[in-house]
Amino acid sequence: MAKESFDKEIQFLRMLTLTSGAYSRQQFAERLGISVHTFDKTIKKLKTIVNTTYQQLAPGQEKQFAESIRYSYYESIDPLLLFVFRAKSVKESESHRISLLLAAMDEQALTTMELMDVCCGDLNPDMPLPDEKTIRSDLKYLEEVGVIKREAGTRPFRYRLHNDLIQELSDEELYDLYDYVDVMANTQVPSVQGYLLRDGLKKHLARNQVEKHAMEPFLYKYHYYSRILDEAHLFTLLRAIRSRRKVRFLYFSPKTEKSYASQNTNPLFERDHEGKVEQTLPLKIIYDHQYGRWYLLSNGREGLRKYRMEGITQLEEAEAVSEELWEKRSSELAEKIQYSWLIDTGRPITIRARFFNPGDLEPNFIRNRVLLQGQWGQIIEENEDFFVYEITVNGTFEIKPWLRSFGSSCEILEPIQLRREMIAEWKEIQAYYEPVRENI
């Protein structure tokens, strides 16, 4: 029997989005390292999630799975980006039990024993009855995630639903809150928790018969799906960093043909995979806003290691290390990436670039952008026509896309090798746009 992990859904949705459904079932299965049967089971599971998500809508408004996953800048944001987090559903018995607990606490504050009586009385007869330890565990979890609140007083403690925010705000205030959460979730990182809050607000407003156009006044275009999908690992890694623990995972580099491997517990059904088992001490997480990628910087047997988070699967915490060791490794990393534009640890190079001002336009958006995005670089010369920007970075590879994005408004002055590389790249780009016919 194969015990599949949540990583399958992450890689499945990433491929589904990036390929726009161009792969056949067999090609999908081969790329993911799973069988066609498992592929079909995953499709069925995601269809169930879609149906659950839209079960409260009026007849005729439900979305079909094929429509929900089609590639669209505007329509693929909801529910695709939340699929993987809804897919992390609890067991069926837990789902029914927690639903009963929340419904009971919505009406009044109850003690642990009173809640256990509610579950035992209303739970489906086919499901196992919970004991006091199980109910206390559920309450602890719900309290930690902020769903319920323990009221002040002596034992036995009473718990109630923590929905004061929704209940105390007017509809107009809820509109403003929804707009704010919508903007922040779509423009800031990390964003998944914002998406989940936005989704909850949307459902609450929909129950109050709020028209759709009143809730969705904004459209967003440049979404990086990997950014959202990789946040499934983000909080596990942050917890490991805070607790000074190593982590273990199966890593697939971007160069490998496969991006996932099933977790086989039966040795008779073990299959070779292209991933590499890694154990490392996480030190820092870096987000590349230009490409929407998350990177893990860590220390392992081979020293400093860099991982693309989209290639991390089967992630789990390992043994803890001493505070002294963690501080030592963290200091070594800080020294190596002191001049990294992103994560490059090459030889430091000083770059000088001339940026041309956009005429008489105000404000000077070229200068403003350089000052905003130029990190620790400085303007060392300036007049009414141009200004010279200087920065020392570890290598030129990572800063080149940023410099290139300014087009004709940027001229590389030093080093001469970078200037020649940029000239060659622009000539290559120009050749792509030359006319095929000579008389045009």
Short mmCIF file of C-alpha atoms in Angstrom, two decimals:
data_model
loop_
_atom_site.label_atom_id
_atom_site.label_comp_id
_atom_site.label_asym_id
_atom_site.label_seq_id
_atom_site.Cartn_x
_atom_site.Cartn_y
_atom_site.Cartn_z
CA MET A 1 0.00 0.00 0.00
CA ALA A 2 1.37 3.44 -0.93
CA LYS A 3 0.93 6.19 1.62
CA GLU A 4 0.66 9.32 -0.53
CA SER A 5 1.59 12.70 0.92
CA PHE A 6 0.27 16.19 0.39
CA ASP A 7 3.20 16.89 -1.95
CA LYS A 8 1.39 15.08 -4.75
CA GLU A 9 -1.42 17.63 -4.82
CA ILE A 10 1.09 20.51 -4.77
CA GLN A 11 3.08 19.19 -7.74
CA PHE A 12 -0.11 18.12 -9.52
CA LEU A 13 -1.61 21.61 -9.41
CA ARG A 14 1.69 23.27 -10.34
CA MET A 15 1.98 21.17 -13.49
CA LEU A 16 -1.71 21.56 -14.28
CA THR A 17 -1.40 25.33 -14.14
CA LEU A 18 1.92 25.76 -15.92
CA THR A 19 1.10 23.37 -18.76
CA SER A 20 -2.50 24.58 -19.21
CA GLY A 21 -3.69 21.00 -19.58
CA ALA A 22 -1.30 20.28 -22.47
CA TYR A 23 -0.23 16.90 -21.02
CA SER A 24 -2.15 13.68 -21.43
CA ARG A 25 -3.01 11.51 -18.41
CA GLN A 26 -0.05 9.24 -19.17
CA GLN A 27 2.37 12.18 -19.52
CA PHE A 28 1.13 13.69 -16.26
CA ALA A 29 1.59 10.40 -14.43
CA GLU A 30 5.11 9.89 -15.80
CA ARG A 31 6.18 13.43 -14.92
CA LEU A 32 4.86 13.05 -11.38
CA GLY A 33 6.23 9.54 -10.93
CA ILE A 34 2.82 8.04 -10.18
CA SER A 35 0.49 5.61 -11.92
CA VAL A 36 -2.39 6.66 -14.15
CA HIS A 37 -4.72 5.15 -11.55
CA THR A 38 -3.28 7.45 -8.86
CA PHE A 39 -3.61 10.36 -11.26
CA ASP A 40 -7.31 9.57 -11.70
CA LYS A 41 -7.75 9.33 -7.91
CA THR A 42 -6.18 12.77 -7.50
CA ILE A 43 -8.53 14.25 -10.10
CA LYS A 44 -11.47 12.70 -8.26
CA LYS A 45 -10.26 14.13 -4.93
CA LEU A 46 -9.95 17.63 -6.38
CA LYS A 47 -13.41 17.37 -7.90
CA THR A 48 -14.72 16.55 -4.43
CA ILE A 49 -13.02 19.66 -3.06
CA VAL A 50 -14.67 21.80 -5.76
CA ASN A 51 -18.09 20.38 -4.97
CA THR A 52 -17.56 20.94 -1.23
CA THR A 53 -16.40 24.49 -1.84
CA TYR A 54 -19.46 25.43 -3.86
CA GLN A 55 -22.09 23.34 -2.09
CA GLN A 56 -23.64 26.46 -0.53
CA LEU A 57 -24.25 28.18 -3.85
CA ALA A 58 -27.60 28.33 -5.58
CA PRO A 59 -28.44 25.62 -8.15
CA GLY A 60 -26.73 26.25 -11.46
CA GLN A 61 -23.88 28.26 -9.95
CA GLU A 62 -21.59 25.34 -9.15
CA LYS A 63 -18.33 25.26 -11.09
CA GLN A 64 -17.18 22.15 -12.88
CA PHE A 65 -13.64 21.01 -12.19
CA ALA A 66 -12.50 21.64 -15.75
CA GLU A 67 -13.70 25.23 -15.50
CA SER A 68 -12.08 25.76 -12.12
CA ILE A 69 -8.60 24.80 -13.30
CA ARG A 70 -8.54 26.40 -16.71
CA TYR A 71 -5.70 28.82 -17.23
CA SER A 72 -7.03 32.33 -16.79
CA TYR A 73 -5.32 35.28 -15.18
CA TYR A 74 -8.52 36.33 -13.47
CA GLU A 75 -10.57 33.19 -12.93
CA SER A 76 -7.87 30.74 -11.82
CA ILE A 77 -7.12 32.57 -8.59
CA ASP A 78 -10.16 31.19 -6.83
CA PRO A 79 -10.31 28.35 -6.01
CA LEU A 80 -7.08 26.98 -7.54
CA LEU A 81 -4.68 28.68 -5.15
CA LEU A 82 -6.67 27.40 -2.19
CA PHE A 83 -7.06 23.87 -3.50
CA VAL A 84 -3.96 22.53 -1.82
CA PHE A 85 -4.92 23.96 1.54
CA ARG A 86 -8.47 22.71 1.35
CA ALA A 87 -7.02 19.37 0.30
CA LYS A 88 -5.25 19.16 3.67
CA SER A 89 -8.53 18.07 5.10
CA VAL A 90 -8.83 16.17 8.36
CA LYS A 91 -10.19 12.65 8.58
CA GLU A 92 -13.90 12.20 7.97
CA SER A 93 -14.60 11.46 11.64
CA GLU A 94 -12.61 14.52 12.71
CA SER A 95 -14.43 16.69 10.18
CA HIS A 96 -17.86 15.71 11.52
CA ARG A 97 -16.75 16.02 15.14
CA ILE A 98 -15.19 19.47 14.71
CA SER A 99 -18.24 20.67 12.79
CA LEU A 100 -20.49 19.63 15.69
CA LEU A 101 -18.18 21.36 18.21
CA LEU A 102 -18.15 24.64 16.27
CA ALA A 103 -21.91 24.60 15.75
CA ALA A 104 -22.49 24.02 19.48
CA MET A 105 -20.09 26.80 20.54
CA ASP A 106 -21.67 29.22 18.11
CA GLU A 107 -24.83 29.27 20.20
CA GLN A 108 -23.30 29.42 23.70
CA ALA A 109 -20.12 28.88 25.71
CA LEU A 110 -19.75 25.24 26.77
CA THR A 111 -17.42 23.15 28.90
CA THR A 112 -15.41 20.16 27.69
CA MET A 113 -17.85 17.66 29.18
CA GLU A 114 -20.87 19.47 27.70
CA LEU A 115 -19.21 19.42 24.28
CA MET A 116 -18.47 15.71 24.64
CA ASP A 117 -22.16 15.10 25.38
CA VAL A 118 -23.08 17.06 22.24
CA CYS A 119 -20.74 14.95 20.10
CA CYS A 120 -21.88 11.67 21.59
CA GLY A 121 -25.52 12.61 21.07
CA ASP A 122 -25.36 14.00 17.53
CA LEU A 123 -22.48 12.12 15.90
CA ASN A 124 -23.28 9.60 13.18
CA PRO A 125 -23.81 6.13 14.77
CA ASP A 126 -21.38 4.62 12.27
CA MET A 127 -18.53 6.75 13.59
CA PRO A 128 -16.49 6.10 16.76
CA LEU A 129 -17.52 8.09 19.82
CA PRO A 130 -14.85 10.49 21.14
CA ASP A 131 -13.45 10.39 24.67
CA GLU A 132 -12.56 13.36 26.87
CA LYS A 133 -8.92 13.35 25.73
CA THR A 134 -9.98 13.61 22.09
CA ILE A 135 -12.32 16.53 22.77
CA ARG A 136 -9.63 18.37 24.76
CA SER A 137 -7.18 17.83 21.90
CA ASP A 138 -9.71 19.26 19.42
CA LEU A 139 -10.32 22.29 21.64
CA LYS A 140 -6.59 22.92 22.03
CA TYR A 141 -6.13 22.83 18.27
CA LEU A 142 -9.10 25.13 17.59
CA GLU A 143 -7.88 27.57 20.25
CA GLU A 144 -4.34 27.62 18.81
CA VAL A 145 -5.57 28.51 15.33
CA GLY A 146 -7.87 31.21 16.73
CA VAL A 147 -11.22 29.65 15.85
CA ILE A 148 -12.50 29.47 19.42
CA LYS A 149 -11.84 31.45 22.60
CA ARG A 150 -11.68 30.34 26.21
CA GLU A 151 -13.74 32.58 28.44
CA ALA A 152 -12.29 34.02 31.64
CA GLY A 153 -13.22 32.28 34.85
CA THR A 154 -12.45 29.27 36.98
CA ARG A 155 -12.58 25.60 36.08
CA PRO A 156 -14.32 24.04 34.30
CA PHE A 157 -13.37 26.40 31.45
CA ARG A 158 -15.97 27.36 28.88
CA TYR A 159 -15.26 27.80 25.18
CA ARG A 160 -17.09 29.81 22.55
CA LEU A 161 -16.70 30.59 18.87
CA HIS A 162 -14.24 33.43 18.31
CA ASN A 163 -16.17 35.37 15.64
CA ASP A 164 -16.39 38.77 17.33
CA LEU A 165 -14.83 40.51 14.32
CA ILE A 166 -17.52 39.33 11.91
CA GLN A 167 -20.37 39.93 14.31
CA GLU A 168 -19.39 43.43 15.44
CA LEU A 169 -18.64 44.96 12.03
CA SER A 170 -21.33 46.48 9.84
CA ASP A 171 -21.75 45.41 6.21
CA GLU A 172 -19.94 48.55 5.03
CA GLU A 173 -17.03 47.82 7.37
CA LEU A 174 -16.93 44.23 6.14
CA TYR A 175 -16.71 45.51 2.55
CA ASP A 176 -13.70 47.64 3.52
CA LEU A 177 -12.08 44.73 5.37
CA TYR A 178 -12.62 42.41 2.41
CA ASP A 179 -11.05 44.92 -0.01
CA TYR A 180 -8.04 45.39 2.26
CA VAL A 181 -7.47 41.66 2.73
CA ASP A 182 -7.95 41.09 -1.00
CA VAL A 183 -5.26 43.66 -1.91
CA MET A 184 -2.78 42.45 0.71
CA ALA A 185 -3.23 38.75 -0.12
CA ASN A 186 -2.66 39.38 -3.82
CA THR A 187 0.31 41.72 -3.46
CA GLN A 188 2.21 40.67 -0.33
CA VAL A 189 3.98 37.53 0.89
CA PRO A 190 3.22 35.24 2.54
CA SER A 191 -0.31 35.31 1.21
CA VAL A 192 -2.08 32.00 1.86
CA GLN A 193 -3.46 33.01 5.25
CA GLY A 194 -4.77 36.17 3.62
CA TYR A 195 -6.46 34.15 0.88
CA LEU A 196 -8.11 31.93 3.48
CA LEU A 197 -9.34 34.97 5.43
CA ARG A 198 -10.61 36.55 2.23
CA ASP A 199 -12.38 33.31 1.35
CA GLY A 200 -14.08 33.21 4.75
CA LEU A 201 -15.20 36.82 4.44
CA LYS A 202 -16.54 36.15 0.94
CA LYS A 203 -18.64 33.23 2.19
CA HIS A 204 -19.97 35.32 5.08
CA LEU A 205 -20.94 38.17 2.75
CA ALA A 206 -22.49 35.70 0.30
CA ARG A 207 -24.68 34.31 3.09
CA ASN A 208 -25.84 37.87 3.70
CA GLN A 209 -26.95 38.12 0.06
CA VAL A 210 -24.21 40.58 -0.93
CA GLU A 211 -23.93 40.99 -4.69
CA LYS A 212 -20.75 39.61 -6.23
CA HIS A 213 -19.67 42.84 -7.94
CA ALA A 214 -19.71 44.60 -4.59
CA MET A 215 -17.14 42.14 -3.22
CA GLU A 216 -14.69 41.88 -6.15
CA PRO A 217 -13.77 45.36 -7.37
CA PHE A 218 -10.15 44.46 -8.23
CA LEU A 219 -8.48 42.25 -10.82
CA TYR A 220 -4.92 41.00 -10.53
CA LYS A 221 -2.86 39.73 -13.42
CA TYR A 222 0.70 38.72 -12.57
CA HIS A 223 0.28 35.80 -10.21
CA TYR A 224 3.01 33.31 -9.50
CA TYR A 225 1.38 30.01 -8.64
CA SER A 226 4.58 28.54 -7.21
CA ARG A 227 4.63 31.33 -4.67
CA ILE A 228 1.33 30.17 -3.26
CA LEU A 229 1.90 26.44 -3.59
CA ASP A 230 5.32 26.57 -1.90
CA GLU A 231 3.87 28.26 1.16
CA ALA A 232 2.75 24.77 2.19
CA HIS A 233 6.39 24.26 3.27
CA LEU A 234 7.05 27.79 4.45
CA PHE A 235 5.63 27.60 7.95
CA THR A 236 7.14 24.17 8.63
CA LEU A 237 10.56 25.57 7.75
CA LEU A 238 10.01 28.73 9.80
CA ARG A 239 9.08 26.60 12.79
CA ALA A 240 12.23 24.51 12.31
CA ILE A 241 14.35 27.69 12.16
CA ARG A 242 12.78 29.05 15.35
CA SER A 243 13.28 25.76 17.19
CA ARG A 244 16.82 25.31 15.76
CA ARG A 245 15.99 21.94 14.22
CA LYS A 246 17.30 20.20 11.15
CA VAL A 247 14.89 19.07 8.46
CA ARG A 248 14.74 16.04 6.16
CA PHE A 249 13.17 15.98 2.71
CA LEU A 250 13.30 14.39 -0.71
CA TYR A 251 14.58 17.00 -3.15
CA PHE A 252 13.99 17.23 -6.89
CA SER A 253 16.18 19.85 -8.57
CA PRO A 254 14.65 21.90 -11.41
CA LYS A 255 16.83 19.94 -13.87
CA THR A 256 15.29 16.55 -13.07
CA GLU A 257 12.56 15.14 -15.29
CA LYS A 258 10.34 14.18 -12.35
CA SER A 259 9.04 16.45 -9.60
CA TYR A 260 7.46 13.93 -7.22
CA ALA A 261 7.81 10.35 -5.97
CA SER A 262 5.23 8.31 -4.09
CA GLN A 263 5.97 7.24 -0.52
CA ASN A 264 5.89 3.46 -0.77
CA THR A 265 5.67 1.56 2.50
CA ASN A 266 5.63 -1.86 0.84
CA PRO A 267 9.16 -2.80 -0.33
CA LEU A 268 7.67 -4.94 -3.11
CA PHE A 269 6.33 -1.81 -4.78
CA GLU A 270 9.31 0.51 -4.29
CA ARG A 271 10.30 2.40 -7.42
CA ASP A 272 13.45 4.31 -8.27
CA HIS A 273 13.12 8.06 -8.17
CA GLU A 274 15.27 10.94 -9.30
CA GLY A 275 15.05 12.81 -6.02
CA LYS A 276 17.80 13.05 -3.42
CA VAL A 277 17.27 12.57 0.31
CA GLU A 278 18.61 15.62 2.14
CA GLN A 279 19.14 16.42 5.82
CA THR A 280 20.13 20.00 6.51
CA LEU A 281 19.95 22.82 9.03
CA PRO A 282 17.62 25.58 7.73
CA LEU A 283 19.00 29.09 8.29
CA LYS A 284 17.14 31.51 6.06
CA ILE A 285 14.26 31.66 3.58
CA ILE A 286 14.44 34.12 0.70
CA TYR A 287 11.69 35.09 -1.74
CA ASP A 288 12.52 36.20 -5.29
CA HIS A 289 9.76 38.65 -6.17
CA GLN A 290 10.88 38.86 -9.80
CA TYR A 291 10.22 35.19 -10.56
CA GLY A 292 7.90 34.30 -7.68
CA ARG A 293 10.26 31.67 -6.22
CA TRP A 294 11.05 30.65 -2.66
CA TYR A 295 14.57 29.56 -1.71
CA LEU A 296 15.83 27.73 1.37
CA LEU A 297 19.38 28.52 2.49
CA SER A 298 20.79 25.95 4.89
CA ASN A 299 23.93 24.25 6.16
CA GLY A 300 24.64 20.57 5.57
CA ARG A 301 27.58 18.22 5.35
CA GLU A 302 28.82 20.02 2.25
CA GLY A 303 28.53 23.47 3.80
CA LEU A 304 26.12 26.11 2.53
CA ARG A 305 23.26 24.66 0.47
CA LYS A 306 20.57 26.35 -1.62
CA TYR A 307 17.26 24.72 -2.47
CA ARG A 308 14.32 25.79 -4.61
CA MET A 309 11.32 25.16 -2.37
CA GLU A 310 9.23 23.90 -5.28
CA GLY A 311 11.49 20.83 -5.38
CA ILE A 312 11.08 19.95 -1.69
CA THR A 313 8.82 16.98 -0.91
CA GLN A 314 8.21 14.76 2.12
CA LEU A 315 9.40 17.54 4.45
CA GLU A 316 9.73 16.71 8.15
CA GLU A 317 11.59 18.05 11.17
CA ALA A 318 14.65 16.21 12.54
CA GLU A 319 16.86 16.56 15.59
CA ALA A 320 17.59 19.89 17.26
CA VAL A 321 21.02 21.57 17.36
CA SER A 322 22.54 23.83 19.98
CA GLU A 323 21.96 27.57 19.91
CA GLU A 324 25.73 28.12 19.60
CA LEU A 325 25.96 25.95 16.48
CA TRP A 326 22.94 27.61 14.87
CA GLU A 327 24.35 31.10 15.56
CA LYS A 328 27.73 30.10 14.13
CA ARG A 329 26.20 28.72 10.91
CA SER A 330 23.86 31.72 10.63
CA SER A 331 26.80 34.14 10.96
CA GLU A 332 28.73 32.26 8.27
CA LEU A 333 25.73 32.49 5.94
CA ALA A 334 25.25 36.22 6.62
CA GLU A 335 28.87 36.84 5.70
CA LYS A 336 28.60 34.91 2.45
CA ILE A 337 25.38 36.57 1.27
CA GLN A 338 26.29 40.07 2.48
CA TYR A 339 26.52 41.28 -1.12
CA SER A 340 24.04 38.83 -2.69
CA TRP A 341 21.41 40.44 -4.86
CA LEU A 342 19.39 37.32 -4.07
CA ILE A 343 21.32 34.17 -3.06
CA ASP A 344 24.49 34.32 -5.16
CA THR A 345 27.69 33.66 -3.18
CA GLY A 346 30.20 34.40 -5.94
CA ARG A 347 33.04 36.90 -5.95
CA PRO A 348 31.98 40.51 -5.13
CA ILE A 349 31.92 42.80 -8.17
CA THR A 350 31.23 46.54 -8.31
CA ILE A 351 28.69 47.52 -10.98
CA ARG A 352 28.14 51.03 -12.30
CA ALA A 353 25.15 51.81 -14.50
CA ARG A 354 23.93 55.05 -16.08
CA PHE A 355 20.18 55.60 -15.88
CA PHE A 356 18.59 58.20 -18.15
CA ASN A 357 15.86 60.43 -16.77
CA PRO A 358 12.49 60.33 -18.59
CA GLY A 359 12.58 63.93 -19.85
CA ASP A 360 10.43 66.44 -18.02
CA LEU A 361 8.05 63.84 -16.61
CA GLU A 362 7.25 64.14 -12.92
CA PRO A 363 7.67 62.18 -10.83
CA ASN A 364 10.89 60.65 -12.15
CA PHE A 365 9.72 57.03 -12.16
CA ILE A 366 13.16 55.72 -13.25
CA ARG A 367 14.93 57.29 -10.31
CA ASN A 368 12.15 56.35 -7.90
CA ARG A 369 12.27 52.72 -9.00
CA VAL A 370 16.05 52.52 -8.64
CA LEU A 371 15.86 53.99 -5.15
CA LEU A 372 13.04 51.60 -4.21
CA GLN A 373 14.47 48.38 -5.66
CA GLY A 374 18.20 49.08 -5.73
CA GLN A 375 18.83 47.56 -2.30
CA TRP A 376 22.11 48.91 -0.82
CA GLY A 377 23.31 50.55 -4.07
CA GLN A 378 23.85 54.32 -4.19
CA ILE A 379 23.55 57.15 -6.69
CA ILE A 380 27.09 58.57 -6.98
CA GLU A 381 26.58 61.11 -9.78
CA GLU A 382 23.53 62.97 -11.02
CA ASN A 383 22.45 65.74 -13.40
CA GLU A 384 19.27 66.70 -15.22
CA ASP A 385 19.80 64.10 -17.96
CA PHE A 386 21.00 61.01 -16.10
CA PHE A 387 22.33 59.58 -12.86
CA VAL A 388 24.97 56.93 -12.15
CA TYR A 389 24.11 54.08 -9.82
CA GLU A 390 26.77 51.94 -8.11
CA ILE A 391 26.43 48.68 -6.20
CA THR A 392 28.70 45.82 -5.11
CA VAL A 393 27.14 42.39 -5.58
CA ASN A 394 28.20 38.73 -5.54
CA GLY A 395 28.41 38.12 -9.26
CA THR A 396 26.34 39.65 -12.05
CA PHE A 397 23.96 36.79 -12.88
CA GLU A 398 21.14 37.69 -10.48
CA ILE A 399 21.16 41.47 -11.03
CA LYS A 400 21.14 41.25 -14.84
CA PRO A 401 17.36 40.73 -15.24
CA TRP A 402 16.71 43.80 -13.08
CA LEU A 403 19.11 45.96 -15.10
CA ARG A 404 17.70 44.59 -18.37
CA SER A 405 14.15 45.43 -17.30
CA PHE A 406 14.93 49.17 -17.65
CA GLY A 407 15.48 48.75 -21.39
CA SER A 408 17.01 51.77 -23.13
CA SER A 409 16.87 53.77 -19.89
CA CYS A 410 19.88 51.86 -18.51
CA GLU A 411 23.48 51.69 -19.81
CA ILE A 412 26.09 49.48 -18.13
CA LEU A 413 29.38 51.29 -17.58
CA GLU A 414 31.37 48.81 -15.48
CA PRO A 415 32.56 46.09 -15.43
CA ILE A 416 33.37 45.93 -19.10
CA GLN A 417 32.60 42.18 -19.27
CA LEU A 418 29.03 42.77 -18.09
CA ARG A 419 28.67 45.61 -20.60
CA ARG A 420 29.72 43.27 -23.42
CA GLU A 421 27.33 40.55 -22.23
CA MET A 422 24.41 42.98 -22.16
CA ILE A 423 25.25 44.29 -25.66
CA ALA A 424 25.37 40.71 -26.99
CA GLU A 425 22.02 39.87 -25.39
CA TRP A 426 20.33 42.97 -26.81
CA LYS A 427 21.68 42.14 -30.29
CA GLU A 428 20.28 38.64 -29.95
CA ILE A 429 16.89 40.01 -28.94
CA GLN A 430 16.99 42.47 -31.85
CA ALA A 431 17.60 39.61 -34.26
CA TYR A 432 14.39 37.94 -33.15
CA TYR A 433 12.39 40.97 -34.29
CA GLU A 434 14.13 41.65 -37.60
CA PRO A 435 11.82 41.35 -40.65
CA VAL A 436 11.94 38.09 -42.58
CA ARG A 437 11.48 39.83 -45.94
CA GLU A 438 14.19 42.27 -46.99
CA ASN A 439 11.76 44.73 -48.61
CA ILE A 440 9.78 45.37 -45.40
#
